[in-house]
CSV table of C-alpha atoms in Angstrom, one decimal:
chain,number,residue,atom,x,y,z
A,6,MET,CA,108.5,112.0,115.0
A,7,LYS,CA,107.1,115.4,116.2
A,8,VAL,CA,103.8,116.0,114.5
A,9,LEU,CA,100.5,114.1,115.0
A,10,PRO,CA,97.9,116.6,113.5
A,11,PHE,CA,98.0,116.5,109.7
A,12,THR,CA,96.3,118.7,107.1
A,13,ILE,CA,95.1,117.3,103.8
A,14,PRO,CA,95.5,119.7,100.9
A,15,VAL,CA,92.0,120.5,99.6
A,16,SER,CA,91.4,122.0,96.2
A,17,HIS,CA,88.8,124.8,96.3
A,18,ASP,CA,86.8,123.2,93.5
A,19,ARG,CA,86.6,119.6,94.9
A,20,THR,CA,84.8,118.1,97.9
A,21,ILE,CA,86.5,114.6,97.5
A,22,ILE,CA,90.3,114.3,97.5
A,23,VAL,CA,91.7,111.5,95.5
A,24,GLN,CA,95.5,111.2,95.4
A,25,THR,CA,98.1,108.7,94.3
A,26,GLU,CA,101.5,108.0,95.9
A,27,ASP,CA,104.6,106.5,94.2
A,28,MET,CA,107.5,106.9,96.5
A,29,PRO,CA,110.4,105.0,98.1
A,30,TYR,CA,108.6,104.5,101.3
A,31,PHE,CA,105.5,105.6,103.2
A,32,TYR,CA,105.1,108.9,105.2
A,33,THR,CA,106.9,108.1,108.4
A,34,TYR,CA,104.9,110.0,111.1
A,35,LEU,CA,102.0,108.8,113.1
A,36,HIS,CA,99.3,111.3,112.2
A,37,ARG,CA,95.6,112.0,112.2
A,38,HIS,CA,93.2,114.3,110.2
A,39,LYS,CA,89.6,115.2,110.3
A,40,GLU,CA,88.9,113.4,106.9
A,41,ILE,CA,87.9,109.8,106.7
A,42,GLN,CA,90.6,107.9,104.6
A,43,LEU,CA,90.3,104.9,102.3
A,44,THR,CA,93.7,103.6,101.1
A,45,TRP,CA,94.4,100.9,98.5
A,46,ILE,CA,98.0,99.5,98.9
A,47,GLN,CA,99.0,98.7,95.4
A,48,GLU,CA,102.6,98.1,96.2
A,49,GLY,CA,104.5,97.9,99.5
A,50,GLU,CA,104.5,96.0,102.8
A,51,GLY,CA,105.2,96.6,106.5
A,52,THR,CA,103.4,97.4,109.7
A,53,LEU,CA,100.2,99.4,110.0
A,54,VAL,CA,99.9,101.3,113.2
A,55,ALA,CA,96.2,102.1,113.8
A,56,GLY,CA,95.3,103.8,117.1
A,57,MET,CA,97.3,101.8,119.5
A,58,ASN,CA,97.1,98.5,117.6
A,59,MET,CA,99.4,97.0,114.9
A,60,HIS,CA,98.7,94.9,111.8
A,61,LEU,CA,100.9,93.6,109.0
A,62,PHE,CA,100.0,95.0,105.7
A,63,ARG,CA,100.9,94.1,102.1
A,64,ALA,CA,100.0,94.9,98.5
A,65,GLY,CA,96.5,94.2,97.5
A,66,GLU,CA,94.8,95.4,100.7
A,67,ILE,CA,92.4,98.3,101.3
A,68,TYR,CA,92.0,100.1,104.6
A,69,LEU,CA,89.5,102.6,106.0
A,70,PHE,CA,90.5,105.0,108.8
A,71,GLY,CA,87.9,107.0,110.7
A,72,ALA,CA,88.1,110.7,111.3
A,73,ASN,CA,90.9,111.8,113.7
A,74,MET,CA,92.1,108.2,114.0
A,75,PRO,CA,95.9,108.1,114.5
A,76,HIS,CA,97.6,105.9,111.9
A,77,VAL,CA,100.7,105.3,109.9
A,78,PHE,CA,101.9,102.8,107.4
A,79,LYS,CA,105.4,101.8,108.6
A,80,SER,CA,107.5,100.6,105.7
A,81,ASP,CA,109.8,97.6,106.4
A,82,PRO,CA,113.5,98.6,107.1
A,83,GLU,CA,114.8,97.5,103.7
A,84,TYR,CA,112.8,100.3,102.1
A,85,PHE,CA,115.1,102.8,103.8
A,86,GLU,CA,118.4,101.2,102.6
A,87,VAL,CA,120.5,103.5,100.4
A,88,ASP,CA,120.5,101.1,97.4
A,89,SER,CA,116.9,99.9,97.9
A,90,LYS,CA,114.9,99.4,94.7
A,91,LYS,CA,111.7,99.0,96.6
A,92,LYS,CA,108.8,101.5,96.4
A,93,ILE,CA,105.3,102.0,97.5
A,94,ARG,CA,102.2,102.8,95.4
A,95,THR,CA,98.8,103.8,96.7
A,96,ILE,CA,95.5,105.3,95.8
A,97,THR,CA,93.8,107.2,98.6
A,98,VAL,CA,90.4,108.9,98.9
A,99,PHE,CA,89.8,111.5,101.7
A,100,PHE,CA,86.4,112.9,102.5
A,101,ASN,CA,84.8,114.8,105.4
A,102,PRO,CA,81.1,114.3,106.0
A,103,THR,CA,81.0,117.3,108.3
A,104,ASP,CA,82.5,119.9,105.9
A,105,LYS,CA,81.5,120.6,102.3
A,106,LEU,CA,79.8,117.2,102.1
A,107,SER,CA,77.6,117.8,105.1
A,108,ALA,CA,74.5,118.7,103.1
A,109,LEU,CA,74.8,115.4,101.2
A,110,PHE,CA,75.3,113.3,104.3
A,111,ASP,CA,72.3,115.0,106.0
A,112,LEU,CA,69.9,113.7,103.3
A,113,PRO,CA,67.5,111.0,104.6
A,114,GLU,CA,68.7,108.7,101.8
A,115,MET,CA,72.2,108.8,103.4
A,116,LYS,CA,71.0,107.6,106.8
A,117,ASN,CA,72.4,104.1,106.4
A,118,VAL,CA,75.8,105.5,105.2
A,119,GLN,CA,76.0,107.8,108.1
A,120,ALA,CA,75.3,105.0,110.5
A,121,PHE,CA,77.8,102.8,108.9
A,122,LEU,CA,80.6,105.3,109.1
A,123,GLU,CA,79.8,106.1,112.8
A,124,GLU,CA,79.7,102.4,113.6
A,125,ASN,CA,83.1,101.8,111.9
A,126,ASN,CA,85.0,104.9,113.1
A,127,CYS,CA,87.8,102.7,114.4
A,128,GLY,CA,88.6,101.6,110.9
A,129,PHE,CA,88.7,98.3,109.1
A,130,LYS,CA,90.3,96.3,106.4
A,131,VAL,CA,88.1,95.7,103.3
A,132,PRO,CA,87.3,91.9,103.2
A,133,HIS,CA,89.2,90.0,100.5
A,134,GLN,CA,86.0,89.1,98.6
A,135,LEU,CA,85.1,92.8,98.1
A,136,PHE,CA,88.6,93.9,97.0
A,137,SER,CA,87.9,93.7,93.3
A,138,ASP,CA,84.7,95.8,93.7
A,139,ILE,CA,86.2,98.5,95.9
A,140,SER,CA,89.5,98.8,94.0
A,141,GLY,CA,87.6,99.2,90.8
A,142,ARG,CA,85.6,102.0,92.3
A,143,LEU,CA,88.7,103.7,93.5
A,144,LEU,CA,90.1,103.6,90.0
A,145,GLY,CA,86.8,105.1,88.8
A,146,LEU,CA,87.2,108.0,91.2
A,147,LEU,CA,90.8,108.6,90.2
A,148,ASN,CA,89.9,108.7,86.5
A,149,SER,CA,86.9,111.0,86.7
A,150,ASP,CA,86.0,114.5,87.8
A,151,GLY,CA,83.0,116.8,88.3
A,152,ILE,CA,79.6,115.2,88.6
A,153,ASP,CA,80.9,111.9,87.3
A,154,GLN,CA,83.4,111.7,90.2
A,155,LEU,CA,80.6,112.5,92.7
A,156,MET,CA,78.4,109.7,91.2
A,157,GLN,CA,81.4,107.3,91.5
A,158,PHE,CA,81.8,108.4,95.1
A,159,LEU,CA,78.2,107.7,95.9
A,160,GLN,CA,78.5,104.2,94.4
A,161,LEU,CA,81.6,103.6,96.6
A,162,LEU,CA,79.7,104.7,99.7
A,163,LYS,CA,76.8,102.4,98.8
A,164,THR,CA,79.2,99.4,98.4
A,165,LEU,CA,81.1,100.2,101.6
A,166,SER,CA,77.9,100.6,103.7
A,167,SER,CA,76.7,97.1,102.6
A,168,MET,CA,79.5,95.5,104.5
A,169,LYS,CA,78.7,93.6,107.6
A,170,ASN,CA,80.6,92.2,110.6
A,171,LEU,CA,83.8,94.1,110.0
A,172,GLU,CA,86.6,93.7,112.5
A,173,PRO,CA,87.9,97.1,113.8
A,174,LEU,CA,91.5,98.0,113.3
A,175,THR,CA,91.7,99.2,116.9
A,176,VAL,CA,89.7,99.1,120.0
A,177,ASN,CA,92.2,100.8,122.3
A,178,SER,CA,92.4,104.0,120.2
A,179,LEU,CA,93.7,107.3,121.5
A,180,PRO,CA,91.0,109.4,123.1
A,181,ARG,CA,89.4,111.6,120.5
A,182,SER,CA,89.5,114.6,122.9
A,183,ILE,CA,93.3,114.5,123.0
A,184,ASN,CA,94.8,117.9,122.1
A,185,ASP,CA,97.6,118.5,119.7
A,186,ASN,CA,100.3,118.9,122.4
A,187,GLU,CA,99.4,115.7,124.1
A,188,GLY,CA,99.1,114.0,120.6
A,189,MET,CA,102.7,115.1,119.8
A,190,ARG,CA,104.0,113.9,123.2
A,191,VAL,CA,102.3,110.4,122.8
A,192,ALA,CA,103.5,110.2,119.2
A,193,SER,CA,107.1,110.9,120.3
A,194,ILE,CA,107.0,108.2,122.9
A,195,TYR,CA,105.3,105.8,120.5
A,196,ASN,CA,107.9,106.3,117.8
A,197,TYR,CA,110.8,105.9,120.3
A,198,ILE,CA,109.5,102.5,121.3
A,199,ILE,CA,108.9,101.4,117.7
A,200,GLN,CA,112.4,102.4,116.7
A,201,ASN,CA,114.1,100.8,119.7
A,202,TYR,CA,112.0,97.7,120.4
A,203,SER,CA,115.0,95.4,119.7
A,204,LYS,CA,117.0,96.9,122.6
A,205,ALA,CA,116.7,96.1,126.3
A,206,LEU,CA,114.5,99.2,126.9
A,207,THR,CA,113.9,100.2,130.5
A,208,LEU,CA,111.1,102.2,132.1
A,209,GLU,CA,113.6,104.9,133.1
A,210,GLU,CA,114.9,105.3,129.6
A,211,VAL,CA,111.5,105.6,128.0
A,212,ALA,CA,110.3,108.0,130.7
A,213,GLU,CA,113.3,110.2,130.1
A,214,GLN,CA,112.2,110.6,126.5
A,215,ALA,CA,109.0,112.1,127.8
A,216,TYR,CA,110.8,114.2,130.4
A,217,MET,CA,108.9,112.5,133.2
A,218,THR,CA,109.6,110.5,136.3
A,219,PRO,CA,109.0,106.7,135.9
A,220,HIS,CA,106.0,106.8,138.2
A,221,ALA,CA,104.4,109.7,136.4
A,222,PHE,CA,105.2,108.2,133.1
A,223,CYS,CA,103.4,104.9,134.0
A,224,ARG,CA,100.2,106.7,134.9
A,225,TYR,CA,100.4,109.0,131.8
A,226,PHE,CA,101.1,106.1,129.4
A,227,LYS,CA,98.3,103.9,130.7
A,228,LYS,CA,95.9,106.9,130.6
A,229,HIS,CA,96.6,107.8,127.0
A,230,THR,CA,97.2,104.4,125.5
A,231,ARG,CA,95.4,101.9,127.8
A,232,TYR,CA,98.5,99.8,127.8
A,233,THR,CA,101.3,99.4,130.3
A,234,LEU,CA,104.7,100.0,128.9
A,235,VAL,CA,105.6,96.3,129.1
A,236,GLY,CA,102.3,95.3,127.4
A,237,PHE,CA,102.8,97.8,124.5
A,238,LEU,CA,106.5,96.9,124.1
A,239,ASN,CA,105.6,93.2,123.9
A,240,LYS,CA,102.9,93.9,121.3
A,241,VAL,CA,105.5,95.7,119.1
A,242,ARG,CA,108.0,92.9,119.5
A,243,ILE,CA,105.6,90.1,118.7
A,244,ASN,CA,104.3,92.1,115.7
A,245,GLU,CA,107.8,92.2,114.3
A,246,ALA,CA,108.3,88.5,115.1
A,247,CYS,CA,105.2,87.6,113.2
A,248,LYS,CA,106.6,89.5,110.1
A,249,LEU,CA,109.9,87.5,110.3
A,250,LEU,CA,108.0,84.2,110.7
A,251,MET,CA,105.9,84.9,107.7
A,252,SER,CA,108.8,86.1,105.5
A,253,GLY,CA,111.0,83.0,106.2
A,254,SER,CA,114.1,85.3,106.4
A,255,HIS,CA,115.4,84.1,109.7
A,256,ASN,CA,117.7,81.4,111.2
A,257,GLY,CA,115.1,79.8,113.5
A,258,ILE,CA,112.6,80.8,116.2
A,259,ALA,CA,115.3,81.5,118.8
A,260,ALA,CA,117.1,83.9,116.5
A,261,ILE,CA,113.8,85.8,115.9
A,262,ALA,CA,113.2,86.0,119.7
A,263,TYR,CA,116.5,87.6,120.4
A,264,SER,CA,116.4,89.9,117.4
A,265,CYS,CA,113.1,91.3,118.5
A,266,GLY,CA,114.3,92.2,122.0
A,267,PHE,CA,113.5,89.1,124.1
A,268,ASN,CA,116.3,87.7,126.3
A,269,SER,CA,114.6,84.3,126.9
A,270,ILE,CA,113.1,81.9,124.4
A,271,THR,CA,110.8,80.7,127.1
A,272,ASN,CA,109.5,84.2,127.7
A,273,PHE,CA,109.2,84.8,124.0
A,274,ASN,CA,107.0,81.7,123.5
A,275,ARG,CA,104.8,82.6,126.5
A,276,VAL,CA,104.3,86.2,125.3
A,277,PHE,CA,103.8,85.1,121.7
A,278,LYS,CA,101.0,82.7,122.6
A,279,SER,CA,99.3,85.2,124.9
A,280,ILE,CA,99.1,87.8,122.1
A,281,THR,CA,98.4,85.6,119.0
A,282,GLY,CA,96.8,82.6,120.6
A,283,LYS,CA,99.3,80.3,118.9
A,284,SER,CA,102.8,79.1,119.5
A,285,PRO,CA,105.5,80.6,117.1
A,286,ARG,CA,105.8,77.2,115.4
A,287,ASN,CA,102.0,76.8,114.8
A,288,TYR,CA,101.9,80.4,113.6
A,289,LYS,CA,104.6,79.8,111.1
A,290,GLU,CA,102.9,76.6,109.9
A,291,GLN,CA,99.6,78.3,109.5
A,292,PHE,CA,100.8,81.2,107.4
């Protein structure tokens, strides 16, 4: 993983970008772009990395990402197997209120929409009860063009801005002032941890990936992620454990603990409860 900045291909005759994806797995790099993004997961499941937080995602969910918000949909490992029959399908809308659409968003009538997007710049998942409405409007955008598409877009913004009490996808997001070089460096560290969470990772090993001394790495990582290395590694491991508990594809809680990189079931139970607020057994029973 070497690239964090990402450029959305923009047609010269369109201000709203609507695209579909039908591929074996999701784009694999943590990335960001200046456009706001609204994505409907029609098919696929895995882990959503949003800022420095992680969420499980599945088909039938819709997510919004604020401008310049680092994110990636991380497909489950079985999507990358040679004989995998799995695939992902999405519909995504990209729009930039500060570019070609700036005149529209500067209108007094758009004041509430502007306020909504600024308030929710850390992203959110569309509530289940509004899924049918939003997904229908995304299909309308996909199947229209010209002024009809613009009208569909305005209706979509109206529906979105009516939502209340949304839970942000991330609070501890990367600083928005981070430059591209720093972004690539953080992304490289981040990806290394995600790919190797099941091993007994040491501070020295991860620091070496960043070409830093352990002491310098600790200060750098905390500054740019607001996590300690242990805190972030535990979050990655517990996220993977939650997926295994929900899937039922495991041989018991102890097996999950060891497969996710914990060397003690006692430590696993303690960390799991501190992050999720539940014991592994209660989490499994609830979901």
